[in-house]
PDB file of C-alpha atoms in Angstrom:
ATOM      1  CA  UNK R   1       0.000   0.000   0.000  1.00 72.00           C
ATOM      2  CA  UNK R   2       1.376   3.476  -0.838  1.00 95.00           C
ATOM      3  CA  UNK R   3       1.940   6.010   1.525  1.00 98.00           C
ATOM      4  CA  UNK R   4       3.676   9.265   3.095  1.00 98.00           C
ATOM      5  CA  UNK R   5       5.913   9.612   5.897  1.00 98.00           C
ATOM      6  CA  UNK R   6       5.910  12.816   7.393  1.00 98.00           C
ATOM      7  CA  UNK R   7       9.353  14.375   7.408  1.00 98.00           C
ATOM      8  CA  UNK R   8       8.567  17.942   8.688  1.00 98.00           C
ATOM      9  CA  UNK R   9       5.410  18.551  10.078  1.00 98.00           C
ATOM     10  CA  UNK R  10       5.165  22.533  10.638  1.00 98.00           C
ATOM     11  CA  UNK R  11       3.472  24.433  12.701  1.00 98.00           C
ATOM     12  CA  UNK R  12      -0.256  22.829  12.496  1.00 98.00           C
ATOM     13  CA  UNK R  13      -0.658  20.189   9.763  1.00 98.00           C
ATOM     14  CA  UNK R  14      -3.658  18.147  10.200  1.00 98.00           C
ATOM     15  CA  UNK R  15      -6.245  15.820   7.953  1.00 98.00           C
ATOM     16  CA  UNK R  16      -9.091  17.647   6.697  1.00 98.00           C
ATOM     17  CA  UNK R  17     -11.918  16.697   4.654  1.00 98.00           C
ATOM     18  CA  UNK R  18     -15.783  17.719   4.332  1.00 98.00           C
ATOM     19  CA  UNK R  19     -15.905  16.923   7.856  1.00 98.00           C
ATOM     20  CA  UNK R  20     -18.979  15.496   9.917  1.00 97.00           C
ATOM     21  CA  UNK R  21     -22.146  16.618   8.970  1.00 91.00           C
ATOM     22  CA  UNK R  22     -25.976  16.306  10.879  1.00 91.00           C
ATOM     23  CA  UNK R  23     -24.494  15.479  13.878  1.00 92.00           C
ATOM     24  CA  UNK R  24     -24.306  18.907  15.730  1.00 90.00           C
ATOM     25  CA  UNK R  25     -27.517  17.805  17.746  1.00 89.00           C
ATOM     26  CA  UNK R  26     -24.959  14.778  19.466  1.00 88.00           C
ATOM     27  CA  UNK R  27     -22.486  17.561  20.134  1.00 90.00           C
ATOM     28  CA  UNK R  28     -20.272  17.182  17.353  1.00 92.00           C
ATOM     29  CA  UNK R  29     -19.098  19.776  15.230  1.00 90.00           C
ATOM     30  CA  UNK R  30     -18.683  19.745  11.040  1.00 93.00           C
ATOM     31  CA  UNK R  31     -14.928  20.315  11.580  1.00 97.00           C
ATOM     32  CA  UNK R  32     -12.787  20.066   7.869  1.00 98.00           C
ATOM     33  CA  UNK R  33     -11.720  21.868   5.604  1.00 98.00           C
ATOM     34  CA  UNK R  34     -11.572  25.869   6.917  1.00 98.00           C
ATOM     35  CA  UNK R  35     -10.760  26.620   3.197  1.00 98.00           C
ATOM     36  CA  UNK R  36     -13.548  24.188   1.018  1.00 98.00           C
ATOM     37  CA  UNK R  37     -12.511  25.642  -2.371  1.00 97.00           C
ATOM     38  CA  UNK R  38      -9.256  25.496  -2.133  1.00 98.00           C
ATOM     39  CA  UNK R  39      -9.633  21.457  -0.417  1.00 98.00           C
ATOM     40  CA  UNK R  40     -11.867  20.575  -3.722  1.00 98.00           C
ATOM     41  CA  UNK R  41      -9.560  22.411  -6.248  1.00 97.00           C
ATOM     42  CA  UNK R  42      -6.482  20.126  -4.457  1.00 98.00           C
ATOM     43  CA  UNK R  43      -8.654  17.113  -5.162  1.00 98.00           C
ATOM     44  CA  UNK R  44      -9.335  17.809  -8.099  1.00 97.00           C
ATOM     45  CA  UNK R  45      -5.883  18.491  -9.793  1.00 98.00           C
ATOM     46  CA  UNK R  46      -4.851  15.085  -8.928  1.00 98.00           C
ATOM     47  CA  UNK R  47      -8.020  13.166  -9.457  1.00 98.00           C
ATOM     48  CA  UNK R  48      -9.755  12.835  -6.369  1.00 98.00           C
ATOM     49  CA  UNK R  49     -13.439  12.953  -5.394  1.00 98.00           C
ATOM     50  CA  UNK R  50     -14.059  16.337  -3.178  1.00 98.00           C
ATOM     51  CA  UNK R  51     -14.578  14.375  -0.237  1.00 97.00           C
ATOM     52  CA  UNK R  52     -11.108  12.831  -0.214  1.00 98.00           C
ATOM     53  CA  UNK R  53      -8.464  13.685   2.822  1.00 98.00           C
ATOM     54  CA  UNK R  54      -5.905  16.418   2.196  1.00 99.00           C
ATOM     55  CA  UNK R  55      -3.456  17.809   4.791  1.00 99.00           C
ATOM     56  CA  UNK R  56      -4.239  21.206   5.986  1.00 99.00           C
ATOM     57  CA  UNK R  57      -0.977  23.183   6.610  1.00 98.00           C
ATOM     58  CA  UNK R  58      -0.666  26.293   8.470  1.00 98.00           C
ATOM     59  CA  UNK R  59       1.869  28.958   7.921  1.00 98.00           C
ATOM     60  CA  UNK R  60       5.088  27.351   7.624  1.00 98.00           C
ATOM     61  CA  UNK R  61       3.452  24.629   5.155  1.00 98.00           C
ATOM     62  CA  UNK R  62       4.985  20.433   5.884  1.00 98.00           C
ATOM     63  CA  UNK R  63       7.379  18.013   4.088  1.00 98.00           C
ATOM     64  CA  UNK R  64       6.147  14.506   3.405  1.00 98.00           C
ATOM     65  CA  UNK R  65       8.717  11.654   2.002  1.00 98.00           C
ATOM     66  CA  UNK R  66       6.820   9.523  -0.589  1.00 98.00           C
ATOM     67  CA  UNK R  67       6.970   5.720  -0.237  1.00 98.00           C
ATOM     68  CA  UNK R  68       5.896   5.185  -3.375  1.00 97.00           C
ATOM     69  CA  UNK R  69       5.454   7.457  -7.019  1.00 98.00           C
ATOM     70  CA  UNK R  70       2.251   9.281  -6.260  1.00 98.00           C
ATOM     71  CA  UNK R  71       1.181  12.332  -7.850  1.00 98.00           C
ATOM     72  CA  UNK R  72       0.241  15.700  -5.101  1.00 98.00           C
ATOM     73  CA  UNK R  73      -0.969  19.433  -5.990  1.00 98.00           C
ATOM     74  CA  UNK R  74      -0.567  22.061  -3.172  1.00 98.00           C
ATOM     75  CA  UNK R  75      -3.244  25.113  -3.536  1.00 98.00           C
ATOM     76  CA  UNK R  76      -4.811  27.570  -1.029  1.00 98.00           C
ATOM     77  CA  UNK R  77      -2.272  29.786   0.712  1.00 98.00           C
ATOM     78  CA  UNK R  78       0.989  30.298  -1.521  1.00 97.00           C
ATOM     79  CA  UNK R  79       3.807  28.735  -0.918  1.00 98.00           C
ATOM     80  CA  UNK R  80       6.829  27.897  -2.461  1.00 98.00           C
ATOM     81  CA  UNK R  81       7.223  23.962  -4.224  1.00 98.00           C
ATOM     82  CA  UNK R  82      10.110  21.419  -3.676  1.00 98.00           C
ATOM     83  CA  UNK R  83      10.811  17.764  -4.496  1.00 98.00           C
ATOM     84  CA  UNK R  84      14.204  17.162  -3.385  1.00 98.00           C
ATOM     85  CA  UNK R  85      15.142  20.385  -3.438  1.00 98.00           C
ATOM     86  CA  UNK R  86      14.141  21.678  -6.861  1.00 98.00           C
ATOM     87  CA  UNK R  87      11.410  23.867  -7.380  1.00 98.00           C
ATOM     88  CA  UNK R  88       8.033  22.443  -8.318  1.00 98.00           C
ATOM     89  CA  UNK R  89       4.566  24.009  -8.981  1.00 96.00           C
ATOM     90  CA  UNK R  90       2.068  25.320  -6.871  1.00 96.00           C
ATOM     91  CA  UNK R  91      -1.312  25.202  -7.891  1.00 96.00           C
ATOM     92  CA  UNK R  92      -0.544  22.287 -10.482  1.00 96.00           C
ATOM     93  CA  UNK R  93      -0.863  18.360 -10.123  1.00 97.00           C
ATOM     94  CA  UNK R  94       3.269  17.369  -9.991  1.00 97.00           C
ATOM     95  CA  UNK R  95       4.621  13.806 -10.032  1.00 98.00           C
ATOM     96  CA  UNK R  96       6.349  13.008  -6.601  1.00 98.00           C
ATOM     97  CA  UNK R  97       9.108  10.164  -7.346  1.00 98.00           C
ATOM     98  CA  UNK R  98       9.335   6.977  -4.871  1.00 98.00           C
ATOM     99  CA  UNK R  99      11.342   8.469  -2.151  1.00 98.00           C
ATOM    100  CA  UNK R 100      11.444  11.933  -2.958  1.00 98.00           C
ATOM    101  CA  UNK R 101      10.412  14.678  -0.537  1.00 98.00           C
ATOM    102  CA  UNK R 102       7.811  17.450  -0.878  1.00 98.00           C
ATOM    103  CA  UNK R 103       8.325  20.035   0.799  1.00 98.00           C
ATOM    104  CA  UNK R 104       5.577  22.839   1.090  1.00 98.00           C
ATOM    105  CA  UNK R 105       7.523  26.001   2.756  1.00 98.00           C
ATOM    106  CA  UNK R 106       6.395  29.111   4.547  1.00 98.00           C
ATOM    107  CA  UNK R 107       2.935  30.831   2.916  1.00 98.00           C
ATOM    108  CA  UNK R 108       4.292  34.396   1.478  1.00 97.00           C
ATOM    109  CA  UNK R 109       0.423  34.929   2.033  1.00 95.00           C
ATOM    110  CA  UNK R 110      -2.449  33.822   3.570  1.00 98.00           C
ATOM    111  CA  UNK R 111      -2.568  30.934   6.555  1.00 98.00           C
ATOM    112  CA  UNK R 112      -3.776  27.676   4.978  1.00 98.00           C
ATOM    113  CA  UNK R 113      -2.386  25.336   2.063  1.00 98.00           C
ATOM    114  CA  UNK R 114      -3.549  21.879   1.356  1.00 98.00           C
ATOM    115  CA  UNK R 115      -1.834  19.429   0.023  1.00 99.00           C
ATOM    116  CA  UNK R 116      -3.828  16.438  -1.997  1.00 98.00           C
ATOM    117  CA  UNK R 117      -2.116  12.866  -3.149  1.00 98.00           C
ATOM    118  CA  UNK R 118      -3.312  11.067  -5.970  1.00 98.00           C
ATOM    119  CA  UNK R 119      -6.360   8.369  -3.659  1.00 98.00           C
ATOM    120  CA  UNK R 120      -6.260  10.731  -0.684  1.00 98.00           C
ATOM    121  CA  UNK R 121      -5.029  10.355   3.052  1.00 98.00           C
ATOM    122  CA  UNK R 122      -6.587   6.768   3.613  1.00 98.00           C
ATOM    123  CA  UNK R 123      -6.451   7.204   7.544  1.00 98.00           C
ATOM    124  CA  UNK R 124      -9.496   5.213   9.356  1.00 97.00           C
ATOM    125  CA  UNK R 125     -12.799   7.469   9.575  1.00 98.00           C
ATOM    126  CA  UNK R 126     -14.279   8.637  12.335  1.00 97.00           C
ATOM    127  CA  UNK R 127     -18.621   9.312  12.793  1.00 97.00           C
ATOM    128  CA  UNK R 128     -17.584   9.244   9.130  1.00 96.00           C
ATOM    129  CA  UNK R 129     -14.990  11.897   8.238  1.00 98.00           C
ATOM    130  CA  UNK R 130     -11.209  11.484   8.227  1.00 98.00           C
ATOM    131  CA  UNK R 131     -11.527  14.948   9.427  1.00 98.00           C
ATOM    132  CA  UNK R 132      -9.016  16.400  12.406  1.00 98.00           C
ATOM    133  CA  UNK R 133     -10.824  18.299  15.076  1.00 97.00           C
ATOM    134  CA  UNK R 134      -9.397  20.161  17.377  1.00 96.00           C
ATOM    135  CA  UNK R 135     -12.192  20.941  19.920  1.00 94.00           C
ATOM    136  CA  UNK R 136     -13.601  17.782  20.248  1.00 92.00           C
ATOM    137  CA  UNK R 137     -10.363  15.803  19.721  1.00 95.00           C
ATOM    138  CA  UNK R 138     -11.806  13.598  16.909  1.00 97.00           C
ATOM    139  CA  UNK R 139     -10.205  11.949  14.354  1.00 97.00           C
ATOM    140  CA  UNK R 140      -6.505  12.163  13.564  1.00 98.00           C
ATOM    141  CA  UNK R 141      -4.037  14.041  15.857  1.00 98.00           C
ATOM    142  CA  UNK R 142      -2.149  16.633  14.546  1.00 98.00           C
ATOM    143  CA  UNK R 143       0.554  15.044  12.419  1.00 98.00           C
ATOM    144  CA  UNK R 144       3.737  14.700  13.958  1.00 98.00           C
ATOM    145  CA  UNK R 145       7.550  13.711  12.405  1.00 98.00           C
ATOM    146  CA  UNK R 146       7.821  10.616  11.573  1.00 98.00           C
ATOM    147  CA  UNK R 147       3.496   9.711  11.156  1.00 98.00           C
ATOM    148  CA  UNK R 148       2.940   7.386   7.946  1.00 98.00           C
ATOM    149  CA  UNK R 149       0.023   7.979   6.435  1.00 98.00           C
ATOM    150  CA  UNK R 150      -1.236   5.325   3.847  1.00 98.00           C
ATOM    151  CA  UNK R 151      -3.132   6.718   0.677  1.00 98.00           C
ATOM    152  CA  UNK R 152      -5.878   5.449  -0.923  1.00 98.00           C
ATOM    153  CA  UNK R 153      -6.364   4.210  -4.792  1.00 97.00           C
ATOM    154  CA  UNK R 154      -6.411   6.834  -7.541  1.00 96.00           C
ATOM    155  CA  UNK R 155     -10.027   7.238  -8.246  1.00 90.00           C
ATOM    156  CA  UNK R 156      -9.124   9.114 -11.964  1.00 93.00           C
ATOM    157  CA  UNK R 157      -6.031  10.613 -13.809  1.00 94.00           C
ATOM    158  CA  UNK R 158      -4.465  13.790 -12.617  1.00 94.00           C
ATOM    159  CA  UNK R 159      -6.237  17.215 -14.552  1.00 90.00           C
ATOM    160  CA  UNK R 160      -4.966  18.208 -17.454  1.00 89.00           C
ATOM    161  CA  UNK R 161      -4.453  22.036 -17.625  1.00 88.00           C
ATOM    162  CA  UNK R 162      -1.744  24.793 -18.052  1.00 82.00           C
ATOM    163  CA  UNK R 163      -2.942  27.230 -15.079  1.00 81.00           C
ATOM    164  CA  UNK R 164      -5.852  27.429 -12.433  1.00 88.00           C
ATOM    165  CA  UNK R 165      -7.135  30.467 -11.404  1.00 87.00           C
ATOM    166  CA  UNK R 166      -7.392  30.801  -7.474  1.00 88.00           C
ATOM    167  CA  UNK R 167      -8.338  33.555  -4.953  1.00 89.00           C
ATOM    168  CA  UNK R 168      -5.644  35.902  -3.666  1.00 90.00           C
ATOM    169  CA  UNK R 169      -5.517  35.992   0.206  1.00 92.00           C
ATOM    170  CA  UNK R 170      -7.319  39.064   1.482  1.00 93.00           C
ATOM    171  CA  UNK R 171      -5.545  41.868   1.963  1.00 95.00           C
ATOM    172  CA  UNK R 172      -9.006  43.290   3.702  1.00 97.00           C
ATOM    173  CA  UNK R 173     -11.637  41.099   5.013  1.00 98.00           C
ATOM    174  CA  UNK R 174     -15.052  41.787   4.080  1.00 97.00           C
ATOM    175  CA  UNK R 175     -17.714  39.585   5.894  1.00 98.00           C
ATOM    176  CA  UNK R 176     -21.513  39.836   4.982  1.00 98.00           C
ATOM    177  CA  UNK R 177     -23.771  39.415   7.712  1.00 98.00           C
ATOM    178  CA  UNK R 178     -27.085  38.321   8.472  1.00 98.00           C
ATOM    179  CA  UNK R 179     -28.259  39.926  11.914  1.00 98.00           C
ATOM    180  CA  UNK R 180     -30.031  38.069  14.546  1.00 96.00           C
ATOM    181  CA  UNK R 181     -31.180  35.846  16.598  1.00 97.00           C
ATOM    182  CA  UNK R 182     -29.861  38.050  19.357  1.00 97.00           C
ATOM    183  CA  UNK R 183     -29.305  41.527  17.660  1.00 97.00           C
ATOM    184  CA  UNK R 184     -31.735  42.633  20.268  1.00 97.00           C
ATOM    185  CA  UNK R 185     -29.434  42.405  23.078  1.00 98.00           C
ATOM    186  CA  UNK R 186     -27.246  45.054  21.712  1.00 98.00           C
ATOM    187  CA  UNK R 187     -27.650  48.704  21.755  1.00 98.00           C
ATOM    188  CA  UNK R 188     -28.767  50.724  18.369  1.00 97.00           C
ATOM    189  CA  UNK R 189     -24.938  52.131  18.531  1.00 98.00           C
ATOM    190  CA  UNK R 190     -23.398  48.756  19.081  1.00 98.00           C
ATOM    191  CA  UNK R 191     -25.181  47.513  16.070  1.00 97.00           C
ATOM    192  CA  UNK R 192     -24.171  50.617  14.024  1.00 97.00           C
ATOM    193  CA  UNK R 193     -20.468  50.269  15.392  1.00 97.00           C
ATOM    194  CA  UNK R 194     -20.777  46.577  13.903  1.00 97.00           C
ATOM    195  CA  UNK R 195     -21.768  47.395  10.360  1.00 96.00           C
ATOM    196  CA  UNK R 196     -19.461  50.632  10.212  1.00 96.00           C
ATOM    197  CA  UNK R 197     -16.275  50.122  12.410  1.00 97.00           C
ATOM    198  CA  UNK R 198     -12.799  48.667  11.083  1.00 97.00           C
ATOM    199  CA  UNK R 199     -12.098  45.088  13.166  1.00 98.00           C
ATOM    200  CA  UNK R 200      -8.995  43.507  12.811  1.00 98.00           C
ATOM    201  CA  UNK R 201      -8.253  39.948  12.953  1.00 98.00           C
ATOM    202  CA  UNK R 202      -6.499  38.907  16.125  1.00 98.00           C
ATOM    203  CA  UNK R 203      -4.013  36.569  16.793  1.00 97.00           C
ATOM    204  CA  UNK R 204      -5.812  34.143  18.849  1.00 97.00           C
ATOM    205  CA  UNK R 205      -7.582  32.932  15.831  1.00 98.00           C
ATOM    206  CA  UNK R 206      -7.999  29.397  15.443  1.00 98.00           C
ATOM    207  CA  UNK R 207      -9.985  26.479  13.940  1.00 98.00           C
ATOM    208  CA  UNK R 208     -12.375  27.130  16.153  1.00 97.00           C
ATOM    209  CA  UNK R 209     -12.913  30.740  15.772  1.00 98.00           C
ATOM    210  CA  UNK R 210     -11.580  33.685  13.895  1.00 98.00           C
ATOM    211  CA  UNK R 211     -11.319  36.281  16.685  1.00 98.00           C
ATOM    212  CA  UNK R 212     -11.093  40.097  16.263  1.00 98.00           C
ATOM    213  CA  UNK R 213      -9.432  43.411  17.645  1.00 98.00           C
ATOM    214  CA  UNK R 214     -11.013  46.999  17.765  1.00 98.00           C
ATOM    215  CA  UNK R 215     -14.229  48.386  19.404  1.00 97.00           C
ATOM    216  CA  UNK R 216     -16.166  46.608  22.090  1.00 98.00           C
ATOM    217  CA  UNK R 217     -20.208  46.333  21.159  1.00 98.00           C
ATOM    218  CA  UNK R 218     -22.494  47.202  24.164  1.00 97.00           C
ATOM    219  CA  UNK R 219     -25.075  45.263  25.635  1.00 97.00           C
ATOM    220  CA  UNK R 220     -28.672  46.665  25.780  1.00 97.00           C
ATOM    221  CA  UNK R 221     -29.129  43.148  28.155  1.00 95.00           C
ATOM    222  CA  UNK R 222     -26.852  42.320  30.845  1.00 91.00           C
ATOM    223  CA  UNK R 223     -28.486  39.039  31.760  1.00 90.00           C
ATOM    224  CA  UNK R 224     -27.031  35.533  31.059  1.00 88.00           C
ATOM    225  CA  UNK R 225     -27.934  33.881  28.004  1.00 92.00           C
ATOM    226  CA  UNK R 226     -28.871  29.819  28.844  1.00 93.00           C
ATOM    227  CA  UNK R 227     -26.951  27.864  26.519  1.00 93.00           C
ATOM    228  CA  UNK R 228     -28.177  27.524  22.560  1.00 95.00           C
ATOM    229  CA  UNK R 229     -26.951  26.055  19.436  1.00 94.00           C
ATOM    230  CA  UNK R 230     -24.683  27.987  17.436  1.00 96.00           C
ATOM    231  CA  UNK R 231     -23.912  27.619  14.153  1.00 96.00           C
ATOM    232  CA  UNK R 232     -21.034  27.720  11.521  1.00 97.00           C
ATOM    233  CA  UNK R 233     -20.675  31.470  11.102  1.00 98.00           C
ATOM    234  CA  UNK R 234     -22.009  32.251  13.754  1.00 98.00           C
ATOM    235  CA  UNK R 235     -20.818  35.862  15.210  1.00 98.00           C
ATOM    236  CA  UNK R 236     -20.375  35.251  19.135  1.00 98.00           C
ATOM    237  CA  UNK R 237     -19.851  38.335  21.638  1.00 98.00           C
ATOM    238  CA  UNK R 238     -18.285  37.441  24.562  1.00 97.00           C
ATOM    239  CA  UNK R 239     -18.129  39.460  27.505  1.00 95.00           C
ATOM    240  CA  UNK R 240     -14.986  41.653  25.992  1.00 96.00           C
ATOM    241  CA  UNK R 241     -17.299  42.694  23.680  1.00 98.00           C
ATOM    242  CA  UNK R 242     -14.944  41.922  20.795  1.00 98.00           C
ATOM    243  CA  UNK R 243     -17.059  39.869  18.018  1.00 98.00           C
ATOM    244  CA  UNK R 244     -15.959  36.407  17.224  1.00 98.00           C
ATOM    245  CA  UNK R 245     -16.916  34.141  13.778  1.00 98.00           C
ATOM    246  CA  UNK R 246     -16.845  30.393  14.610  1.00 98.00           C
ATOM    247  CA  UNK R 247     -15.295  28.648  12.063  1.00 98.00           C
ATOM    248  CA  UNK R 248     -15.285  24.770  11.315  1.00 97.00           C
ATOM    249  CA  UNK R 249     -14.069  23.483  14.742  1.00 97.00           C
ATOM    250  CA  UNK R 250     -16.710  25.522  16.484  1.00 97.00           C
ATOM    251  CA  UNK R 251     -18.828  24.325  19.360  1.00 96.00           C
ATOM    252  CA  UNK R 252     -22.210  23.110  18.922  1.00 96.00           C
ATOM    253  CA  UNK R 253     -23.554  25.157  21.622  1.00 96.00           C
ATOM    254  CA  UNK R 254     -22.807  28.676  23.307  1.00 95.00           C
ATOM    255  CA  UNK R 255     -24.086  31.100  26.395  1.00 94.00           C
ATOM    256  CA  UNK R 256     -22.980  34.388  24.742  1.00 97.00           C
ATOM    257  CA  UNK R 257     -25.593  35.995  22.373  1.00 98.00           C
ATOM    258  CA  UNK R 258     -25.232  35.931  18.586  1.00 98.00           C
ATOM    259  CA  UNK R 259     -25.536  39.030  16.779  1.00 98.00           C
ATOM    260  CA  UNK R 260     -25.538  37.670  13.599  1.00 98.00           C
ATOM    261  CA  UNK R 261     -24.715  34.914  10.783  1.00 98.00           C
ATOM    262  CA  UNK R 262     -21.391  35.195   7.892  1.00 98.00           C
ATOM    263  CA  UNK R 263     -22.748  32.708   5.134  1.00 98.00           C
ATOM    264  CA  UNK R 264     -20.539  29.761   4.881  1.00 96.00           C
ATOM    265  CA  UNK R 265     -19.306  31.275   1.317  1.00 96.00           C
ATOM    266  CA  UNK R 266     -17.381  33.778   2.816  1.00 97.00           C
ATOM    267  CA  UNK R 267     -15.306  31.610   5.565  1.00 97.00           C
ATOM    268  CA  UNK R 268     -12.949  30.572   3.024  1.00 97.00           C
ATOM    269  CA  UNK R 269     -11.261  33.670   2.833  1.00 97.00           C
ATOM    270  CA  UNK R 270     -11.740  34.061   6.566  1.00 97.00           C
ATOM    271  CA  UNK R 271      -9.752  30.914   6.672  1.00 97.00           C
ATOM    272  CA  UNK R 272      -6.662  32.943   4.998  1.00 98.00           C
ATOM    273  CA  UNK R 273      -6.888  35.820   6.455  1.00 98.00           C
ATOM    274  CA  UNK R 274      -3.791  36.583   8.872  1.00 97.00           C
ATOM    275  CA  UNK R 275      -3.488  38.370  11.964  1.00 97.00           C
ATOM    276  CA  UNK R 276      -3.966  42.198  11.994  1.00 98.00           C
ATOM    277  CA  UNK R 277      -6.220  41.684   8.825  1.00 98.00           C
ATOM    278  CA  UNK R 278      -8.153  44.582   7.872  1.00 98.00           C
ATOM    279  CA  UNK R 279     -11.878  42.902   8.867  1.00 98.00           C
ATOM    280  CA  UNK R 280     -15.185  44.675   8.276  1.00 98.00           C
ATOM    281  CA  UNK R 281     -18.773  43.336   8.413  1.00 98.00           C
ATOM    282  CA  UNK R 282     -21.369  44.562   5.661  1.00 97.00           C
ATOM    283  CA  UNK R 283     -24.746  43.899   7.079  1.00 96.00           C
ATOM    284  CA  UNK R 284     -27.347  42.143   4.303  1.00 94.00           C
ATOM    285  CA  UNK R 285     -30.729  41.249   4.701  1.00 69.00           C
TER     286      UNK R 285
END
């Protein structure tokens, strides 16, 4: 069976896919990919369904020694390419030689890459998903030197194509938002303050949540709020006042009220967006 042995393992590499989805009401989050588009265009340069396991790098990207020939695209966050030491393509399916190491360096922008191999990261499933989570400590652990990882069979050949368009990184985050269900516990200027202010995002981001910097909204209800399901997107204000968007790893349930909802279409580029990102919310709807 072929596989990968990890080599360098950076500063957060773990195995994404779609993640685990319908069971939020058992307490367990969707977790996978924080960057979907850039997971299925991975898959898809080598052949892959959109469900198959990548490794999600962050920042300072991973090196994985192939056991056998196996062919591996890197997209998402830029980066720069090696197999042995020469350059190779990012963005592009690229044959990696029995033995040979790919190495996926430090992003020049953004947070996230993923790396895909030709029949995907064939790790046992958990509830379903090969998916890492870090908040519930399901699935995979974050890889480590020296993990082996066995791949799957090829399900089709590798694309054929000369250049793939992909998103920059944003050099400003803009985040629609749907208000509510708890918009109502905030003051008229609080809510203003959300829709006109300048956020940035702070370095405690994380799977679980992409936190911000910058003004503090104001209660109009000082009560506790009994725990209620939250959702992905979900904009959480905890007692600091500074807004928080729960990404993939997010918990199922929350005491803080929810001003309002980013559609899952705009996490991706939440996903790349680095500390002391420009962040703004435009209020829709």
């Amino acid at each position: 069976m072929n596989a990968i042995e990890v080599v360098r393992a950076g500063a957060l590499t773990t195995i994404q896919d779609l993640g685990r989805r319908g069971l939020a009401h058992l307490g367990v989050p969707r977790s996978g990919a924080l960057d979907g588009p850039a997971h299925r265009l991975a898959n898809r340069l080598v052949g892959n369904p959109p469900d198959a396991a990548t490794l999600e790098t962050t920042l300072t990207g991973v090196a994985v020694r192939a056991q056998a020939p196996v062919v591996a695209a890197v997209t998402g966050a830029p980066a720069p390419v090696r197999i042995d030491g020469r350059p190779a393509p990012w963005g592009l399916p690229v044959p990696v030689p029995a033995g040979a190491v790919l190495d996926v360096g430090t992003a020049t922008h953004g947070v996230r890459s993923y790396v895909a191999f030709a029949g995907g990261i064939a790790v046992a499933p958990v509830l379903g998903s090969r998916a890492t989570d870090l908040l519930a400590g399901l699935g995979p652990p974050p890889l480590s030197a020296g993990d082996v990882l066995p791949l799957g069979t090829p399900a089709a050949p590798p694309a054929l194509v000369d250049v793939v368009p992909q998103p920059a990184p944003p050099d400003e985050l803009v985040l629609r938002l749907r208000l509510g269900p708890r918009e109502d516990w905030f003051t008229p200027e609080a809510l203003r303050v959300l829709a006109r202010a300048r956020f940035t995002v702070a370095s405690a981001s994380n799977r679980i949540a992409l936190r911000t910097e910058g003004p503090a909204l104001t209660r109009a209800i000082d009560a506790e709020l009994p725990s209620e399901g939250v959702v992905l997107g979900a904009v959480q204000v905890p007692t600091d006042g500074r807004p928080l968007i729960f990404l993939a790893d997010h918990p199922t349930t929350g005491g803080y009220p929810v001003v309002g909802v980013v559609p899952e279409a705009d996490l991706a580029a939440a996903a790349q967006a680095r500390p002391g990102t420009p962040l703004r919310f435009h209020v829709v709807g």
